[in-house]
Short mmCIF file of C-alpha atoms and ligand atoms in Angstrom, two decimals:
data_model
loop_
_atom_site.label_atom_id
_atom_site.label_comp_id
_atom_site.label_asym_id
_atom_site.label_seq_id
_atom_site.Cartn_x
_atom_site.Cartn_y
_atom_site.Cartn_z
CA MET A 1 254.92 190.68 50.23
CA SER A 2 254.15 189.73 46.62
CA LYS A 3 253.67 186.15 45.50
CA ILE A 4 253.60 184.65 42.06
CA VAL A 5 250.70 182.27 41.47
CA ILE A 6 250.91 179.84 38.57
CA ALA A 7 248.35 177.37 37.27
CA GLY A 8 250.65 174.94 35.49
CA GLY A 9 250.12 172.99 32.31
CA ASN A 10 250.04 175.56 29.51
CA LYS A 11 252.58 175.13 26.72
CA LEU A 12 254.39 178.36 26.04
CA GLU A 13 254.14 179.64 22.48
CA GLY A 14 255.16 182.89 20.85
CA GLU A 15 257.89 185.48 20.65
CA ILE A 16 259.58 187.43 23.40
CA LYS A 17 262.16 190.23 23.35
CA VAL A 18 265.00 190.26 25.87
CA SER A 19 266.31 193.52 27.32
CA GLY A 20 269.80 194.62 28.35
CA ALA A 21 271.88 192.44 30.67
CA LYS A 22 271.77 193.16 34.41
CA ASN A 23 275.31 191.93 34.81
CA THR A 24 276.52 194.45 32.23
CA VAL A 25 274.45 197.43 33.36
CA LEU A 26 275.79 197.22 36.91
CA PRO A 27 279.53 197.55 36.07
CA ILE A 28 278.67 200.12 33.38
CA LEU A 29 276.80 202.22 35.95
CA ALA A 30 279.87 201.97 38.16
CA ALA A 31 282.01 203.06 35.18
CA THR A 32 279.95 206.26 34.78
CA LEU A 33 281.89 207.74 37.70
CA LEU A 34 285.12 207.69 35.71
CA ASN A 35 284.54 210.28 32.97
CA GLY A 36 283.28 213.13 35.14
CA GLY A 37 280.77 213.86 32.39
CA LYS A 38 277.71 212.61 30.61
CA ASN A 39 276.90 208.91 30.20
CA ILE A 40 273.94 207.89 28.03
CA ILE A 41 273.13 204.20 28.41
CA HIS A 42 270.43 202.57 26.30
CA ASP A 43 268.43 199.39 26.93
CA CYS A 44 268.82 199.36 30.70
CA PRO A 45 266.43 196.87 32.25
CA ASP A 46 264.04 198.14 34.93
CA LEU A 47 265.32 196.04 37.84
CA LYS A 48 265.75 196.40 41.58
CA ASP A 49 269.54 196.04 41.26
CA VAL A 50 269.62 198.82 38.67
CA SER A 51 267.62 201.13 40.98
CA ALA A 52 269.98 200.24 43.83
CA SER A 53 272.97 201.20 41.65
CA LEU A 54 271.31 204.52 40.75
CA GLN A 55 270.74 205.23 44.45
CA ILE A 56 274.45 204.69 45.05
CA LEU A 57 275.37 207.03 42.19
CA GLU A 58 272.98 209.71 43.49
CA ARG A 59 274.40 209.35 46.96
CA LEU A 60 277.90 209.90 45.54
CA GLY A 61 276.69 213.11 43.84
CA CYS A 62 275.74 212.06 40.29
CA LYS A 63 272.67 213.46 38.56
CA ILE A 64 270.44 210.78 37.10
CA GLN A 65 267.71 210.94 34.47
CA ARG A 66 265.67 207.96 33.34
CA GLN A 67 263.85 208.13 30.01
CA GLY A 68 262.21 204.77 29.41
CA LYS A 69 265.03 202.27 29.02
CA THR A 70 267.67 204.99 28.69
CA ILE A 71 269.58 206.13 31.75
CA ILE A 72 271.61 209.34 31.68
CA VAL A 73 274.22 209.76 34.39
CA ASP A 74 276.04 213.05 34.81
CA SER A 75 279.05 212.38 37.01
CA SER A 76 280.66 215.81 36.65
CA SER A 77 280.44 216.60 40.34
CA ILE A 78 281.06 213.98 43.01
CA LYS A 79 280.61 214.86 46.66
CA ASP A 80 281.26 211.56 48.43
CA TYR A 81 283.41 208.43 48.20
CA GLN A 82 281.56 206.29 50.72
CA ILE A 83 278.76 203.77 50.13
CA PRO A 84 276.76 203.40 53.34
CA ASP A 85 276.00 200.00 54.76
CA HIS A 86 272.27 199.99 53.91
CA LEU A 87 273.02 200.55 50.21
CA MET A 88 275.74 197.90 50.19
CA ARG A 89 273.28 195.45 51.74
CA GLU A 90 270.63 196.31 49.18
CA MET A 91 272.80 194.75 46.50
CA ARG A 92 275.89 192.77 47.38
CA SER A 93 277.42 193.27 43.95
CA SER A 94 277.76 196.99 44.82
CA MET A 95 281.40 196.03 45.47
CA ILE A 96 281.76 196.72 41.76
CA PHE A 97 281.78 200.46 42.58
CA LEU A 98 285.07 200.18 44.44
CA GLY A 99 287.38 200.34 41.40
CA SER A 100 285.79 203.43 39.91
CA ILE A 101 285.36 205.30 43.20
CA ILE A 102 289.04 204.83 43.99
CA ALA A 103 290.03 205.87 40.46
CA ARG A 104 287.88 209.01 40.61
CA CYS A 105 288.27 210.06 44.25
CA ARG A 106 291.53 208.34 45.32
CA LYS A 107 289.65 207.25 48.41
CA ALA A 108 286.81 204.81 48.92
CA ILE A 109 284.88 203.49 51.92
CA LEU A 110 282.51 200.57 51.42
CA SER A 111 280.95 198.22 53.93
CA TYR A 112 282.00 194.59 53.72
CA PRO A 113 279.60 192.59 51.51
CA GLY A 114 279.60 189.50 53.76
CA GLY A 115 277.86 186.22 53.01
CA CYS A 116 274.83 186.04 50.77
CA GLU A 117 272.15 183.70 49.64
CA ILE A 118 274.37 181.73 47.24
CA GLY A 119 277.29 181.42 49.63
CA PRO A 120 280.15 183.66 50.65
CA ARG A 121 281.18 186.27 48.11
CA PRO A 122 284.78 186.89 49.01
CA ILE A 123 286.54 190.01 47.71
CA ASP A 124 290.14 189.04 48.35
CA LEU A 125 290.92 189.03 44.62
CA HIS A 126 289.41 192.51 44.17
CA LEU A 127 291.46 193.95 47.04
CA LYS A 128 294.69 192.18 46.08
CA ALA A 129 294.49 193.51 42.52
CA LEU A 130 293.79 197.04 43.76
CA ARG A 131 296.76 196.83 46.15
CA GLN A 132 298.89 195.87 43.17
CA LEU A 133 297.80 199.14 41.57
CA GLY A 134 299.08 200.98 44.65
CA VAL A 135 295.90 201.21 46.73
CA LYS A 136 296.30 200.98 50.52
CA THR A 137 293.47 198.98 52.08
CA SER A 138 292.40 198.38 55.66
CA GLU A 139 289.33 196.91 57.28
CA ALA A 140 287.63 197.96 60.52
CA HIS A 141 284.10 197.80 61.98
CA GLY A 142 282.74 196.03 58.89
CA TYR A 143 284.06 198.69 56.51
CA ILE A 144 286.84 198.61 53.94
CA TYR A 145 288.94 201.77 53.71
CA CYS A 146 290.96 202.38 50.55
CA ASP A 147 293.19 205.22 49.52
CA VAL A 148 295.88 205.96 46.97
CA ASP A 149 297.97 208.95 45.92
CA ARG A 150 298.31 207.87 42.32
CA LEU A 151 297.18 204.58 40.75
CA GLU A 152 300.22 202.92 39.16
CA ALA A 153 299.94 200.27 36.45
CA ASN A 154 301.10 196.73 37.20
CA ASP A 155 301.16 193.17 35.90
CA ILE A 156 298.39 191.38 37.79
CA ASN A 157 297.51 187.71 37.83
CA LEU A 158 294.07 186.72 39.19
CA ARG A 159 294.09 183.40 41.07
CA PHE A 160 290.58 182.69 39.69
CA PRO A 161 288.89 184.35 36.70
CA SER A 162 286.38 186.22 38.90
CA VAL A 163 283.91 188.40 37.00
CA GLY A 164 283.72 191.05 39.71
CA ALA A 165 287.48 191.18 40.34
CA THR A 166 288.18 191.50 36.61
CA GLU A 167 285.70 194.38 36.35
CA ASN A 168 286.96 196.22 39.43
CA THR A 169 290.56 195.96 38.27
CA MET A 170 289.66 197.22 34.78
CA LEU A 171 287.75 200.16 36.25
CA ALA A 172 290.65 201.17 38.48
CA ALA A 173 293.36 200.68 35.85
CA VAL A 174 291.72 202.87 33.19
CA LEU A 175 293.07 206.05 34.84
CA ALA A 176 296.30 204.53 36.26
CA LYS A 177 299.75 205.69 35.19
CA GLY A 178 301.22 203.23 32.69
CA THR A 179 300.05 199.99 31.10
CA THR A 180 298.33 197.39 33.26
CA ILE A 181 298.17 193.75 32.24
CA ILE A 182 295.57 191.56 33.96
CA ARG A 183 296.03 187.82 33.47
CA ASN A 184 293.61 184.93 34.00
CA VAL A 185 290.67 187.33 33.70
CA ALA A 186 287.01 186.38 33.32
CA LYS A 187 286.05 186.04 29.63
CA GLU A 188 282.32 186.64 30.06
CA PRO A 189 280.55 188.68 27.33
CA GLU A 190 279.74 191.24 30.05
CA ILE A 191 283.48 191.95 30.38
CA VAL A 192 283.66 192.61 26.63
CA ASP A 193 280.73 195.03 26.90
CA LEU A 194 282.44 196.84 29.78
CA GLN A 195 285.60 197.14 27.66
CA ASP A 196 283.52 198.54 24.78
CA TYR A 197 281.88 201.05 27.13
CA LEU A 198 285.17 202.22 28.61
CA ASN A 199 286.82 202.48 25.18
CA ALA A 200 283.86 204.51 23.95
CA MET A 201 284.67 207.06 26.70
CA GLY A 202 288.33 207.22 25.66
CA ALA A 203 289.97 204.32 27.55
CA LYS A 204 292.58 202.16 25.82
CA ILE A 205 291.71 198.57 26.65
CA SER A 206 292.19 195.44 24.59
CA GLY A 207 291.90 191.70 25.14
CA ALA A 208 288.47 191.40 26.81
CA GLY A 209 286.99 188.04 25.87
CA THR A 210 290.45 186.42 26.12
CA SER A 211 292.43 185.51 29.26
CA VAL A 212 294.63 188.61 29.21
CA ILE A 213 293.47 192.22 29.26
CA LYS A 214 295.80 195.14 28.53
CA ILE A 215 294.91 198.63 29.74
CA GLU A 216 296.96 201.66 28.73
CA GLY A 217 296.15 204.24 31.37
CA VAL A 218 294.81 207.58 30.14
CA SER A 219 294.57 210.87 32.02
CA LYS A 220 291.17 211.99 30.74
CA LEU A 221 287.92 210.43 29.54
CA HIS A 222 284.98 211.98 27.70
CA ASP A 223 281.18 211.73 27.37
CA VAL A 224 279.83 208.42 26.14
CA GLU A 225 276.70 206.84 24.64
CA HIS A 226 276.25 203.06 24.58
CA THR A 227 273.66 200.29 24.22
CA VAL A 228 273.91 197.42 26.68
CA ILE A 229 274.20 193.84 25.32
CA PRO A 230 271.16 191.56 25.73
CA ASP A 231 270.81 189.45 28.87
CA ARG A 232 271.96 185.89 28.18
CA ILE A 233 270.62 184.60 31.49
CA VAL A 234 267.15 186.01 30.86
CA THR A 235 267.33 184.48 27.37
CA SER A 236 268.19 181.13 28.96
CA THR A 237 265.24 181.49 31.32
CA TYR A 238 262.71 181.80 28.48
CA LEU A 239 264.34 178.95 26.59
CA ALA A 240 264.16 176.78 29.72
CA ALA A 241 260.50 177.78 30.15
CA ALA A 242 259.77 176.64 26.58
CA ALA A 243 261.70 173.40 27.15
CA ILE A 244 259.94 172.50 30.40
CA THR A 245 256.43 173.25 29.11
CA GLY A 246 256.97 171.65 25.72
CA GLY A 247 256.19 174.69 23.60
CA THR A 248 257.86 176.66 20.86
CA VAL A 249 259.27 180.05 21.79
CA LYS A 250 261.31 182.54 19.77
CA VAL A 251 263.55 184.76 21.87
CA THR A 252 264.61 187.94 20.07
CA ASN A 253 267.23 190.63 20.76
CA THR A 254 269.68 188.01 21.92
CA ASN A 255 273.11 186.82 20.86
CA PRO A 256 273.25 183.04 20.26
CA GLU A 257 277.05 183.18 20.21
CA ASN A 258 277.10 183.95 23.96
CA LEU A 259 274.86 181.00 24.79
CA GLN A 260 276.59 178.05 23.17
CA ALA A 261 277.13 176.08 26.42
CA VAL A 262 273.45 176.38 27.38
CA LEU A 263 272.21 175.60 23.87
CA ALA A 264 274.39 172.46 23.76
CA GLU A 265 272.73 171.09 26.93
CA LEU A 266 269.22 171.97 25.74
CA ARG A 267 269.97 170.15 22.48
CA GLU A 268 271.15 167.15 24.52
CA CYS A 269 267.73 167.20 26.19
CA GLY A 270 266.22 166.73 22.75
CA CYS A 271 265.17 170.33 22.11
CA GLU A 272 265.25 171.58 18.55
CA ILE A 273 266.98 174.92 18.30
CA TYR A 274 266.95 177.26 15.34
CA LEU A 275 269.42 180.13 15.37
CA GLU A 276 269.26 183.48 13.61
CA LYS A 277 271.67 186.37 14.00
CA ASN A 278 269.78 187.92 16.94
CA ALA A 279 267.16 185.30 17.75
CA ILE A 280 266.83 181.76 19.07
CA THR A 281 263.77 179.55 18.54
CA LEU A 282 263.39 176.49 20.74
CA SER A 283 260.84 173.72 20.42
CA ARG A 284 260.77 170.61 22.48
CA PRO A 285 259.86 167.12 21.37
CA SER A 286 257.37 165.14 23.47
CA VAL A 287 260.06 163.54 25.68
CA LEU A 288 262.88 165.40 27.43
CA GLN A 289 266.15 163.46 27.55
CA PRO A 290 268.52 163.58 30.53
CA VAL A 291 272.08 164.95 30.25
CA ASP A 292 275.30 163.23 31.40
CA VAL A 293 276.98 165.83 33.59
CA ILE A 294 276.66 169.59 33.60
CA ARG A 295 279.55 171.32 35.34
CA THR A 296 279.18 175.06 35.98
CA LEU A 297 282.33 176.86 34.89
CA PRO A 298 283.60 180.32 34.06
CA TYR A 299 282.59 181.44 30.53
CA PRO A 300 282.57 179.89 27.94
CA GLY A 301 281.60 176.99 30.24
CA PHE A 302 278.07 176.39 31.48
CA PRO A 303 276.99 179.47 33.52
CA THR A 304 276.30 179.04 37.22
CA ASP A 305 273.40 181.47 36.72
CA VAL A 306 271.61 178.89 34.53
CA GLN A 307 272.24 175.91 36.80
CA ALA A 308 268.96 176.13 38.75
CA LEU A 309 266.92 176.71 35.58
CA MET A 310 268.45 173.70 33.86
CA MET A 311 267.85 171.61 36.95
CA ALA A 312 264.14 172.46 36.83
CA VAL A 313 264.03 171.27 33.21
CA LEU A 314 265.88 168.03 34.05
CA THR A 315 263.41 167.10 36.82
CA LEU A 316 261.06 166.05 33.98
CA ALA A 317 263.64 164.26 31.79
CA LYS A 318 263.30 160.55 31.06
CA GLY A 319 266.34 159.39 33.07
CA THR A 320 269.03 160.59 35.43
CA SER A 321 271.18 163.74 35.06
CA ILE A 322 274.03 165.11 37.15
CA ILE A 323 274.86 168.75 37.87
CA SER A 324 278.09 169.81 39.52
CA GLU A 325 278.20 173.40 40.85
CA THR A 326 281.84 174.50 40.91
CA ILE A 327 281.45 178.29 41.18
CA PHE A 328 279.34 179.04 44.25
CA GLU A 329 279.19 176.63 47.17
CA ASN A 330 275.65 177.26 48.34
CA ARG A 331 273.74 177.41 45.10
CA PHE A 332 271.38 174.45 45.56
CA LYS A 333 268.76 176.15 47.75
CA HIS A 334 266.11 175.59 45.09
CA VAL A 335 266.53 171.81 45.41
CA GLU A 336 264.43 171.45 48.56
CA GLU A 337 261.67 173.51 46.98
CA LEU A 338 261.74 171.49 43.75
CA ILE A 339 261.45 168.34 45.87
CA ARG A 340 258.28 169.81 47.43
CA MET A 341 256.93 169.91 43.89
CA GLY A 342 257.63 166.22 43.40
CA ALA A 343 261.15 166.34 41.93
CA ASP A 344 263.57 163.53 42.77
CA ILE A 345 266.93 165.19 43.50
CA MET A 346 269.78 164.11 45.75
CA VAL A 347 272.54 166.53 46.69
CA ASP A 348 275.97 165.53 47.92
CA GLY A 349 278.17 168.56 48.48
CA ARG A 350 278.44 170.38 45.17
CA VAL A 351 276.86 167.59 43.12
CA ALA A 352 273.14 167.08 42.47
CA VAL A 353 271.71 163.88 41.01
CA ILE A 354 268.38 164.50 39.31
CA ARG A 355 266.21 161.48 38.54
CA GLY A 356 263.50 162.52 36.13
CA VAL A 357 259.90 162.11 37.33
CA GLU A 358 256.64 161.70 35.35
CA LYS A 359 255.21 164.98 36.61
CA LEU A 360 255.69 167.85 39.04
CA THR A 361 252.82 168.95 41.26
CA GLY A 362 252.00 172.50 42.29
CA ALA A 363 253.06 173.51 45.81
CA ASN A 364 253.84 176.51 48.01
CA VAL A 365 257.53 177.23 47.50
CA ASN A 366 259.97 179.90 48.53
CA ALA A 367 262.48 181.67 46.26
CA MET A 368 265.71 181.92 48.25
CA ASP A 369 267.80 183.60 45.56
CA LEU A 370 267.39 185.19 42.15
CA ARG A 371 268.01 182.34 39.69
CA GLY A 372 266.73 179.65 42.07
CA GLY A 373 263.51 181.66 42.28
CA ALA A 374 263.20 181.83 38.50
CA ALA A 375 263.72 178.06 38.38
CA LEU A 376 260.74 177.57 40.73
CA VAL A 377 258.60 179.75 38.49
CA ILE A 378 259.39 177.73 35.39
CA ALA A 379 258.89 174.47 37.32
CA GLY A 380 255.46 175.84 38.29
CA LEU A 381 254.63 176.40 34.61
CA ALA A 382 254.97 172.66 34.00
CA ALA A 383 253.52 171.40 37.29
CA GLU A 384 250.06 169.96 37.69
CA GLY A 385 247.84 172.34 39.70
CA VAL A 386 248.73 175.60 41.39
CA THR A 387 252.20 176.71 42.48
CA ILE A 388 252.66 179.71 44.73
CA VAL A 389 256.15 181.20 44.72
CA GLU A 390 257.06 183.45 47.65
CA GLY A 391 260.25 185.50 48.02
CA VAL A 392 259.51 187.28 44.74
CA GLN A 393 261.76 190.19 45.75
CA HIS A 394 264.74 187.99 44.86
CA ILE A 395 263.35 187.33 41.38
CA ASP A 396 262.69 191.05 40.82
CA ARG A 397 266.42 191.72 41.22
CA GLY A 398 267.03 190.18 37.81
CA TYR A 399 263.75 190.00 35.86
CA GLU A 400 261.41 192.73 34.66
CA ASN A 401 257.88 191.58 35.54
CA ILE A 402 258.60 187.93 34.88
CA GLU A 403 254.89 187.12 35.24
CA ASP A 404 253.83 189.51 32.45
CA LYS A 405 256.52 188.19 30.12
CA LEU A 406 255.54 184.56 30.69
CA ALA A 407 251.81 185.39 30.49
CA SER A 408 252.45 186.94 27.07
CA LEU A 409 253.65 183.49 25.98
CA GLY A 410 250.44 181.85 27.22
CA ALA A 411 251.30 180.96 30.83
CA ASP A 412 248.55 181.19 33.45
CA ILE A 413 250.54 183.28 35.91
CA LYS A 414 249.91 186.36 38.02
CA ARG A 415 251.38 188.36 40.86
CA VAL A 416 249.30 188.88 43.99
CA ASP A 417 250.12 191.21 46.87
C1 UD1 B 501 279.22 187.55 38.83
C2 UD1 B 501 277.78 187.79 38.51
C3 UD1 B 501 276.93 186.64 38.99
C4 UD1 B 501 277.44 185.36 38.41
C5 UD1 B 501 278.94 185.21 38.70
C6 UD1 B 501 279.57 184.00 38.04
C7 UD1 B 501 277.45 190.19 38.55
C8 UD1 B 501 276.88 191.32 39.30
N1 UD1 B 501 277.34 189.00 39.16
O1 UD1 B 501 279.32 187.49 40.23
O2 UD1 B 501 275.60 186.84 38.58
O3 UD1 B 501 276.75 184.30 39.05
O4 UD1 B 501 279.64 186.36 38.23
O5 UD1 B 501 279.47 184.11 36.66
O6 UD1 B 501 277.94 190.33 37.45
N2 UD1 B 501 285.96 184.64 44.35
C9 UD1 B 501 286.99 184.65 45.27
N3 UD1 B 501 287.55 185.84 45.62
C10 UD1 B 501 287.12 187.02 45.07
C11 UD1 B 501 286.07 187.00 44.14
C12 UD1 B 501 285.49 185.79 43.80
O7 UD1 B 501 287.40 183.62 45.78
O8 UD1 B 501 287.68 188.08 45.43
C13 UD1 B 501 285.32 183.37 43.98
C14 UD1 B 501 283.88 183.27 44.47
O9 UD1 B 501 283.78 182.76 45.75
C15 UD1 B 501 283.26 182.33 43.47
C16 UD1 B 501 284.03 182.63 42.19
O10 UD1 B 501 285.21 183.31 42.56
O11 UD1 B 501 283.55 180.99 43.85
C17 UD1 B 501 283.23 183.41 41.17
O12 UD1 B 501 282.93 184.66 41.65
P1 UD1 B 501 282.84 185.92 40.68
O13 UD1 B 501 283.10 185.54 39.26
O14 UD1 B 501 283.62 187.01 41.32
O15 UD1 B 501 281.32 186.24 40.75
P2 UD1 B 501 280.70 187.65 40.96
O16 UD1 B 501 281.49 188.68 40.23
O17 UD1 B 501 280.39 187.82 42.43
#
């Protein structure tokens, strides 16, 4: 098993380019099933979750070509509508394939995603919305069985603006008969990119980025070519790394507009932030200030995916900060590991109280989930001495060679097997 070894203390300096967003590529790869044709997708990051999605597509019968960061999916012939258990377990967000498999094949069999490292990932909203489009669902032996004669449009209200449920409903409704309205949808930029992708293949969708999405069902879609939006969570990771080490880093190929909630908190910490159309430069003054309360919320609120990273930064602030995690119930697994590194954090339910300390010290720590793991890496960059991060497979789900990227900014970091 790989480990990441960091000798802390170097300020990060320089420029780094962000690639396409994992959380957009995954639903877009699911969407490739819909057109029964050619899908050319540019700026796909080279990540474990992307490879897992390609395995699923191949298993279903798609032909895949990878040319650098471009992925070409030919979905003209599909031979299966079932995702086997081992592929579902590989990546729990593979639930996102449900909407497009049912739309394309009128049947779908997927194993139940179950609990995961950041807490249960229920799918009740996904299934309820699909039932409202006419899909019959049943569950047995850990599998979900879905079938439908003809998807029929409906007026659907999501109880919570779930990202995955919004995407699955959009994917299914594209080919339904009539006009579907989905209310209380997720407003994340990734939903807007999915809308753009689907419209580029002939769908008629409007409203993504607001609370209501309207989808006029079409009977046929065509070939499509698209470039994925930049990853706002990876952008936040490099900004947090600059903030915690006290350097100046320019992140390019990013969209500052999608990061306002994160930038506001980093400014509250005292960071100076300079925005350009597609770039963000962050430099940190000598002292990091604490923040009042950060509450993770659906977009445009503070992203749950940046919670752990921000917490790492706040461990070194001059004062006490509070973080309230409202999205996922078990997303504080990094806390114990940060405490091993000398952080002073108290957790009560979904609230963490972070009292800033003078310094962190290097330790052996374990990444339990993707973003928590990234938070340990950036904590290691600022810690005195050597930090060894295990559980790197979680980090690889969402970052392309994080150690090379951070080393290019001056970090003393390497991967050892
Ligand atoms: C997506 C992202 C993930 C991000 C999260 C929140 C992908 C692949 N993953 O996850 O990185 O952290 O959005 O921005 O894009 N819920 C239900 N019932 C459901 C579905 C969700 O109760 O059927 C609840 C969940 O328990 C959770 C909340 O809704 O409390 C948010 O989940 P959701 O937005 O669906 O997150 P994901 O799509 O799983």
